[in-house]
PDB file of C-alpha atoms in Angstrom:
ATOM      1  CA  MET I   1      -0.069  -0.201   0.015  1.00  0.00           C
ATOM      2  CA  ASN I   2       2.667   2.213   1.030  1.00  0.00           C
ATOM      3  CA  ASN I   3       4.019   2.778  -2.990  1.00  0.00           C
ATOM      4  CA  ARG I   4       0.272   3.492  -4.080  1.00  0.00           C
ATOM      5  CA  PRO I   5      -0.280   6.937  -5.388  1.00  0.00           C
ATOM      6  CA  LYS I   6      -2.061   9.255  -2.814  1.00  0.00           C
ATOM      7  CA  ILE I   7      -5.211  11.440  -2.687  1.00  0.00           C
ATOM      8  CA  ALA I   8      -6.028  13.804   0.061  1.00  0.00           C
ATOM      9  CA  ILE I   9      -9.506  14.907   0.856  1.00  0.00           C
ATOM     10  CA  ILE I  10      -9.584  18.183   2.965  1.00  0.00           C
ATOM     11  CA  ASP I  11     -13.132  18.623   4.548  1.00  0.00           C
ATOM     12  CA  PRO I  12     -14.212  19.687   8.236  1.00  0.00           C
ATOM     13  CA  ASN I  13     -17.316  17.641   7.408  1.00  0.00           C
ATOM     14  CA  THR I  14     -16.139  14.402   8.651  1.00  0.00           C
ATOM     15  CA  LEU I  15     -19.231  12.261   7.142  1.00  0.00           C
ATOM     16  CA  SER I  16     -18.760  13.920   3.896  1.00  0.00           C
ATOM     17  CA  ALA I  17     -15.068  13.413   3.849  1.00  0.00           C
ATOM     18  CA  LEU I  18     -15.744   9.475   4.421  1.00  0.00           C
ATOM     19  CA  GLY I  19     -18.694   9.407   1.960  1.00  0.00           C
ATOM     20  CA  LEU I  20     -16.120  10.586  -0.701  1.00  0.00           C
ATOM     21  CA  LYS I  21     -13.679   8.241   0.341  1.00  0.00           C
ATOM     22  CA  ALA I  22     -15.537   5.226   0.066  1.00  0.00           C
ATOM     23  CA  ILE I  23     -16.658   6.743  -3.690  1.00  0.00           C
ATOM     24  CA  LEU I  24     -12.940   7.639  -4.475  1.00  0.00           C
ATOM     25  CA  GLN I  25     -11.648   4.151  -3.311  1.00  0.00           C
ATOM     26  CA  ASN I  26     -14.119   2.407  -5.385  1.00  0.00           C
ATOM     27  CA  VAL I  27     -13.477   4.813  -8.379  1.00  0.00           C
ATOM     28  CA  MET I  28      -9.675   4.393  -8.328  1.00  0.00           C
ATOM     29  CA  PRO I  29      -8.991   1.353  -6.204  1.00  0.00           C
ATOM     30  CA  ILE I  30      -4.993   1.899  -7.014  1.00  0.00           C
ATOM     31  CA  MET I  31      -5.123   5.116  -4.827  1.00  0.00           C
ATOM     32  CA  THR I  32      -4.679   5.301  -1.196  1.00  0.00           C
ATOM     33  CA  VAL I  33      -7.394   7.981   0.028  1.00  0.00           C
ATOM     34  CA  ASP I  34      -6.437  10.027   3.389  1.00  0.00           C
ATOM     35  CA  THR I  35      -9.101  12.499   4.973  1.00  0.00           C
ATOM     36  CA  PHE I  36      -7.793  15.727   6.935  1.00  0.00           C
ATOM     37  CA  GLY I  37     -10.337  18.021   8.856  1.00  0.00           C
ATOM     38  CA  SER I  38      -7.950  20.996   8.137  1.00  0.00           C
ATOM     39  CA  LEU I  39      -5.397  22.378   5.798  1.00  0.00           C
ATOM     40  CA  SER I  40      -2.939  22.509   8.904  1.00  0.00           C
ATOM     41  CA  GLU I  41      -3.753  18.699   9.579  1.00  0.00           C
ATOM     42  CA  LEU I  42      -2.573  17.884   5.896  1.00  0.00           C
ATOM     43  CA  GLU I  43       0.411  20.177   6.278  1.00  0.00           C
ATOM     44  CA  ALA I  44       1.422  18.076   8.921  1.00  0.00           C
ATOM     45  CA  ASN I  45       1.381  14.949   6.704  1.00  0.00           C
ATOM     46  CA  GLU I  46       3.952  15.793   3.469  1.00  0.00           C
ATOM     47  CA  PRO I  47       1.052  17.530   1.371  1.00  0.00           C
ATOM     48  CA  GLU I  48       3.449  17.043  -1.671  1.00  0.00           C
ATOM     49  CA  SER I  49       3.229  13.157  -1.201  1.00  0.00           C
ATOM     50  CA  TYR I  50      -0.313  13.754  -2.492  1.00  0.00           C
ATOM     51  CA  PHE I  51      -1.227  13.574  -6.080  1.00  0.00           C
ATOM     52  CA  HIS I  52      -4.533  15.289  -5.897  1.00  0.00           C
ATOM     53  CA  TYR I  53      -6.535  17.347  -3.104  1.00  0.00           C
ATOM     54  CA  PHE I  54     -10.291  17.005  -2.742  1.00  0.00           C
ATOM     55  CA  THR I  55     -11.095  20.089  -1.140  1.00  0.00           C
ATOM     56  CA  ALA I  56     -14.145  21.731   0.692  1.00  0.00           C
ATOM     57  CA  MET I  57     -14.686  25.044  -1.035  1.00  0.00           C
ATOM     58  CA  SER I  58     -14.478  26.849   2.379  1.00  0.00           C
ATOM     59  CA  VAL I  59     -10.934  25.573   2.842  1.00  0.00           C
ATOM     60  CA  VAL I  60     -10.045  26.649  -0.158  1.00  0.00           C
ATOM     61  CA  VAL I  61     -11.533  30.080   0.151  1.00  0.00           C
ATOM     62  CA  GLU I  62      -9.613  30.394   3.571  1.00  0.00           C
ATOM     63  CA  ASN I  63      -6.379  29.108   2.501  1.00  0.00           C
ATOM     64  CA  MET I  64      -6.507  30.590  -1.279  1.00  0.00           C
ATOM     65  CA  ALA I  65      -2.543  31.283  -1.228  1.00  0.00           C
ATOM     66  CA  PHE I  66      -1.571  27.378  -0.485  1.00  0.00           C
ATOM     67  CA  PHE I  67      -4.285  26.118  -3.110  1.00  0.00           C
ATOM     68  CA  THR I  68      -3.492  28.751  -5.794  1.00  0.00           C
ATOM     69  CA  GLU I  69       0.114  27.432  -5.853  1.00  0.00           C
ATOM     70  CA  HIS I  70      -1.450  23.829  -6.285  1.00  0.00           C
ATOM     71  CA  LYS I  71      -4.138  24.570  -8.622  1.00  0.00           C
ATOM     72  CA  ARG I  72      -3.407  21.645 -10.942  1.00  0.00           C
ATOM     73  CA  LYS I  73      -3.751  19.290  -7.899  1.00  0.00           C
ATOM     74  CA  THR I  74      -6.905  20.964  -6.355  1.00  0.00           C
ATOM     75  CA  ILE I  75     -10.275  19.805  -7.039  1.00  0.00           C
ATOM     76  CA  VAL I  76     -12.898  22.215  -5.130  1.00  0.00           C
ATOM     77  CA  LEU I  77     -15.845  20.373  -3.844  1.00  0.00           C
ATOM     78  CA  THR I  78     -18.818  22.403  -4.343  1.00  0.00           C
ATOM     79  CA  LEU I  79     -22.671  21.727  -3.494  1.00  0.00           C
ATOM     80  CA  SER I  80     -23.911  23.538  -6.424  1.00  0.00           C
ATOM     81  CA  LEU I  81     -23.967  22.733 -10.347  1.00  0.00           C
ATOM     82  CA  ASP I  82     -24.519  26.396 -10.926  1.00  0.00           C
ATOM     83  CA  THR I  83     -20.890  27.399 -12.266  1.00  0.00           C
ATOM     84  CA  MET I  84     -21.826  30.973 -11.290  1.00  0.00           C
ATOM     85  CA  SER I  85     -21.017  30.011  -7.752  1.00  0.00           C
ATOM     86  CA  GLN I  86     -18.106  27.864  -8.327  1.00  0.00           C
ATOM     87  CA  LEU I  87     -14.579  29.219  -8.306  1.00  0.00           C
ATOM     88  CA  SER I  88     -13.652  29.614 -11.679  1.00  0.00           C
ATOM     89  CA  ASP I  89      -9.694  29.120 -11.458  1.00  0.00           C
ATOM     90  CA  PHE I  90      -9.930  25.633 -10.282  1.00  0.00           C
ATOM     91  CA  LYS I  91     -11.583  22.180 -11.461  1.00  0.00           C
ATOM     92  CA  CYS I  92     -14.709  21.840  -9.414  1.00  0.00           C
ATOM     93  CA  LEU I  93     -16.842  18.685  -8.519  1.00  0.00           C
ATOM     94  CA  CYS I  94     -20.220  19.045  -7.336  1.00  0.00           C
ATOM     95  CA  VAL I  95     -20.948  16.612  -4.438  1.00  0.00           C
ATOM     96  CA  ASN I  96     -24.663  17.178  -3.896  1.00  0.00           C
ATOM     97  CA  VAL I  97     -25.776  14.989  -6.597  1.00  0.00           C
ATOM     98  CA  PRO I  98     -26.780  11.064  -6.908  1.00  0.00           C
ATOM     99  CA  GLU I  99     -24.092   8.688  -6.426  1.00  0.00           C
ATOM    100  CA  PRO I 100     -23.828   7.493 -10.143  1.00  0.00           C
ATOM    101  CA  GLU I 101     -24.016  11.077 -11.271  1.00  0.00           C
ATOM    102  CA  LEU I 102     -20.872  11.895  -8.938  1.00  0.00           C
ATOM    103  CA  VAL I 103     -18.918   8.417  -9.764  1.00  0.00           C
ATOM    104  CA  ARG I 104     -19.539   9.838 -13.753  1.00  0.00           C
ATOM    105  CA  SER I 105     -18.363  13.146 -12.797  1.00  0.00           C
ATOM    106  CA  LEU I 106     -15.287  11.897 -11.195  1.00  0.00           C
ATOM    107  CA  LEU I 107     -14.570   9.492 -14.236  1.00  0.00           C
ATOM    108  CA  MET I 108     -15.076  12.576 -16.650  1.00  0.00           C
ATOM    109  CA  LEU I 109     -12.607  14.557 -14.510  1.00  0.00           C
ATOM    110  CA  GLU I 110     -10.203  11.713 -14.671  1.00  0.00           C
ATOM    111  CA  GLN I 111     -10.628  10.899 -18.373  1.00  0.00           C
ATOM    112  CA  HIS I 112     -10.477  14.626 -19.181  1.00  0.00           C
ATOM    113  CA  ALA I 113      -7.010  15.170 -16.799  1.00  0.00           C
ATOM    114  CA  HIS I 114      -5.604  11.880 -17.645  1.00  0.00           C
ATOM    115  CA  GLY I 115      -6.488  10.921 -21.183  1.00  0.00           C
ATOM    116  CA  LYS I 116      -4.788   7.969 -22.451  1.00  0.00           C
ATOM    117  CA  GLY I 117      -3.095   7.548 -19.240  1.00  0.00           C
ATOM    118  CA  GLU I 118      -1.108  10.926 -19.385  1.00  0.00           C
ATOM    119  CA  HIS I 119       0.032  12.329 -15.945  1.00  0.00           C
ATOM    120  CA  LEU I 120      -1.189   9.206 -14.111  1.00  0.00           C
ATOM    121  CA  PRO I 121       0.984   8.302 -11.622  1.00  0.00           C
ATOM    122  CA  PRO I 122       2.660   4.892 -12.241  1.00  0.00           C
ATOM    123  CA  MET I 123       0.607   1.924 -11.250  1.00  0.00           C
ATOM    124  CA  PRO I 124       1.706  -0.807  -9.061  1.00  0.00           C
ATOM    125  CA  ALA I 125       3.431  -3.476 -11.135  1.00  0.00           C
ATOM    126  CA  ILE I 126       0.506  -6.007 -10.334  1.00  0.00           C
ATOM    127  CA  LEU I 127      -2.059  -3.691 -11.477  1.00  0.00           C
ATOM    128  CA  SER I 128      -0.312  -3.172 -14.544  1.00  0.00           C
ATOM    129  CA  GLN I 129      -0.093  -6.626 -15.811  1.00  0.00           C
ATOM    130  CA  LYS I 130      -3.196  -8.065 -17.998  1.00  0.00           C
ATOM    131  CA  ILE I 131      -5.496  -9.647 -15.653  1.00  0.00           C
ATOM    132  CA  LEU I 132      -8.508 -10.321 -17.742  1.00  0.00           C
ATOM    133  CA  SER I 133      -8.911 -12.416 -20.847  1.00  0.00           C
ATOM    134  CA  ASP I 134      -9.996 -10.946 -23.981  1.00  0.00           C
ATOM    135  CA  ARG I 135     -13.238 -12.641 -23.892  1.00  0.00           C
ATOM    136  CA  GLU I 136     -13.767 -11.365 -20.050  1.00  0.00           C
ATOM    137  CA  ILE I 137     -12.876  -7.819 -21.236  1.00  0.00           C
ATOM    138  CA  GLU I 138     -15.707  -8.166 -23.979  1.00  0.00           C
ATOM    139  CA  VAL I 139     -18.252  -9.145 -21.119  1.00  0.00           C
ATOM    140  CA  MET I 140     -16.790  -6.477 -18.695  1.00  0.00           C
ATOM    141  CA  SER I 141     -17.113  -3.707 -21.511  1.00  0.00           C
ATOM    142  CA  LEU I 142     -21.051  -4.880 -22.070  1.00  0.00           C
ATOM    143  CA  ILE I 143     -21.667  -4.952 -18.252  1.00  0.00           C
ATOM    144  CA  VAL I 144     -20.660  -1.394 -17.574  1.00  0.00           C
ATOM    145  CA  GLN I 145     -22.637  -0.405 -20.900  1.00  0.00           C
ATOM    146  CA  GLY I 146     -25.655  -1.404 -18.896  1.00  0.00           C
ATOM    147  CA  TYR I 147     -26.344  -4.568 -20.793  1.00  0.00           C
ATOM    148  CA  ILE I 148     -28.053  -7.552 -18.891  1.00  0.00           C
ATOM    149  CA  ASN I 149     -26.743 -10.948 -18.974  1.00  0.00           C
ATOM    150  CA  LYS I 150     -29.278 -12.307 -21.329  1.00  0.00           C
ATOM    151  CA  GLU I 151     -28.576  -9.375 -23.580  1.00  0.00           C
ATOM    152  CA  ILE I 152     -24.795 -10.063 -23.329  1.00  0.00           C
ATOM    153  CA  ALA I 153     -25.215 -13.685 -23.867  1.00  0.00           C
ATOM    154  CA  ASP I 154     -27.317 -12.914 -27.189  1.00  0.00           C
ATOM    155  CA  LYS I 155     -24.591 -10.527 -28.358  1.00  0.00           C
ATOM    156  CA  LEU I 156     -21.626 -12.660 -28.217  1.00  0.00           C
ATOM    157  CA  ASN I 157     -23.238 -15.627 -29.003  1.00  0.00           C
ATOM    158  CA  ILE I 158     -22.681 -17.586 -25.806  1.00  0.00           C
ATOM    159  CA  GLY I 159     -24.692 -19.228 -23.233  1.00  0.00           C
ATOM    160  CA  LEU I 160     -26.556 -17.603 -20.111  1.00  0.00           C
ATOM    161  CA  ALA I 161     -24.376 -19.868 -17.711  1.00  0.00           C
ATOM    162  CA  THR I 162     -21.184 -18.708 -19.428  1.00  0.00           C
ATOM    163  CA  VAL I 163     -21.856 -14.673 -19.138  1.00  0.00           C
ATOM    164  CA  ILE I 164     -22.867 -15.440 -15.467  1.00  0.00           C
ATOM    165  CA  THR I 165     -19.179 -17.615 -14.789  1.00  0.00           C
ATOM    166  CA  HIS I 166     -17.296 -14.655 -16.661  1.00  0.00           C
ATOM    167  CA  ARG I 167     -19.072 -12.143 -14.585  1.00  0.00           C
ATOM    168  CA  LYS I 168     -18.066 -13.983 -11.334  1.00  0.00           C
ATOM    169  CA  ASN I 169     -14.581 -14.514 -12.754  1.00  0.00           C
ATOM    170  CA  ILE I 170     -14.074 -10.643 -13.555  1.00  0.00           C
ATOM    171  CA  MET I 171     -15.283  -9.747 -10.376  1.00  0.00           C
ATOM    172  CA  ASP I 172     -13.229 -12.369  -8.397  1.00  0.00           C
ATOM    173  CA  LYS I 173      -9.909 -11.604 -10.385  1.00  0.00           C
ATOM    174  CA  LEU I 174     -10.350  -7.658 -10.060  1.00  0.00           C
ATOM    175  CA  GLY I 175     -11.378  -8.098  -6.230  1.00  0.00           C
ATOM    176  CA  MET I 176     -14.251  -5.814  -6.973  1.00  0.00           C
ATOM    177  CA  LYS I 177     -17.693  -5.867  -5.424  1.00  0.00           C
ATOM    178  CA  SER I 178     -19.864  -3.509  -7.593  1.00  0.00           C
ATOM    179  CA  VAL I 179     -20.653  -2.602 -10.963  1.00  0.00           C
ATOM    180  CA  SER I 180     -19.849   0.883 -10.357  1.00  0.00           C
ATOM    181  CA  ALA I 181     -16.185   0.055  -9.399  1.00  0.00           C
ATOM    182  CA  LEU I 182     -15.916  -2.298 -12.594  1.00  0.00           C
ATOM    183  CA  THR I 183     -17.019   0.865 -14.486  1.00  0.00           C
ATOM    184  CA  ILE I 184     -14.326   3.099 -12.951  1.00  0.00           C
ATOM    185  CA  TYR I 185     -11.872   0.077 -13.834  1.00  0.00           C
ATOM    186  CA  ALA I 186     -13.058  -0.190 -17.351  1.00  0.00           C
ATOM    187  CA  VAL I 187     -13.007   3.600 -17.955  1.00  0.00           C
ATOM    188  CA  MET I 188      -9.493   4.271 -16.705  1.00  0.00           C
ATOM    189  CA  HIS I 189      -8.261   1.371 -18.671  1.00  0.00           C
ATOM    190  CA  GLY I 190      -9.522   2.457 -21.839  1.00  0.00           C
ATOM    191  CA  TYR I 191     -12.041  -0.566 -22.509  1.00  0.00           C
ATOM    192  CA  VAL I 192     -15.011   1.401 -22.766  1.00  0.00           C
ATOM    193  CA  ASP I 193     -15.570   5.254 -23.574  1.00  0.00           C
ATOM    194  CA  ILE I 194     -17.241   7.257 -20.886  1.00  0.00           C
ATOM    195  CA  ASN I 195     -19.990   8.261 -23.222  1.00  0.00           C
ATOM    196  CA  LYS I 196     -20.956   5.011 -23.779  1.00  0.00           C
ATOM    197  CA  ILE I 197     -22.058   4.567 -19.971  1.00  0.00           C
TER     198      ILE I 197
END
């Protein structure tokens, strides 16, 4: 775990910080996510070692000099989709939306900032190896696009039981428990375009 890239959440609202941490760990399973209640807590824990800061707007406003200096790393957590109420110099993420929408926004942020894997931290060697067979990748792609098992079986000309077996194997091999985690994996590895989800 020590060599994994790190993300910091800086938010005085503990419940909000822990909720976002759980979602981020699903969205980016290769990342270590730490939470801090204030900028001073972050500063006491090697702030430069973090790849991104997901930060409550109030914390950014109170510490504008620090976050302006780290603008490329900072993602401001807002409660409104209204761009007029967001900080224009920063990437903003509205957290006051349903979970699927928040996950989609996180993926779009990731794909925009790190398209084709650019500027991404190095993946741990074990995670950069090809884990899934070509058929499992096909099945995963269709799962994350919202197809049900029967539709996948028809589309790939395989039996329903085979689809179910592939589905189980994919989840086991990747150590994932939800379709949203699988979606994130598929988008981050370029197996499916975010616009097809």
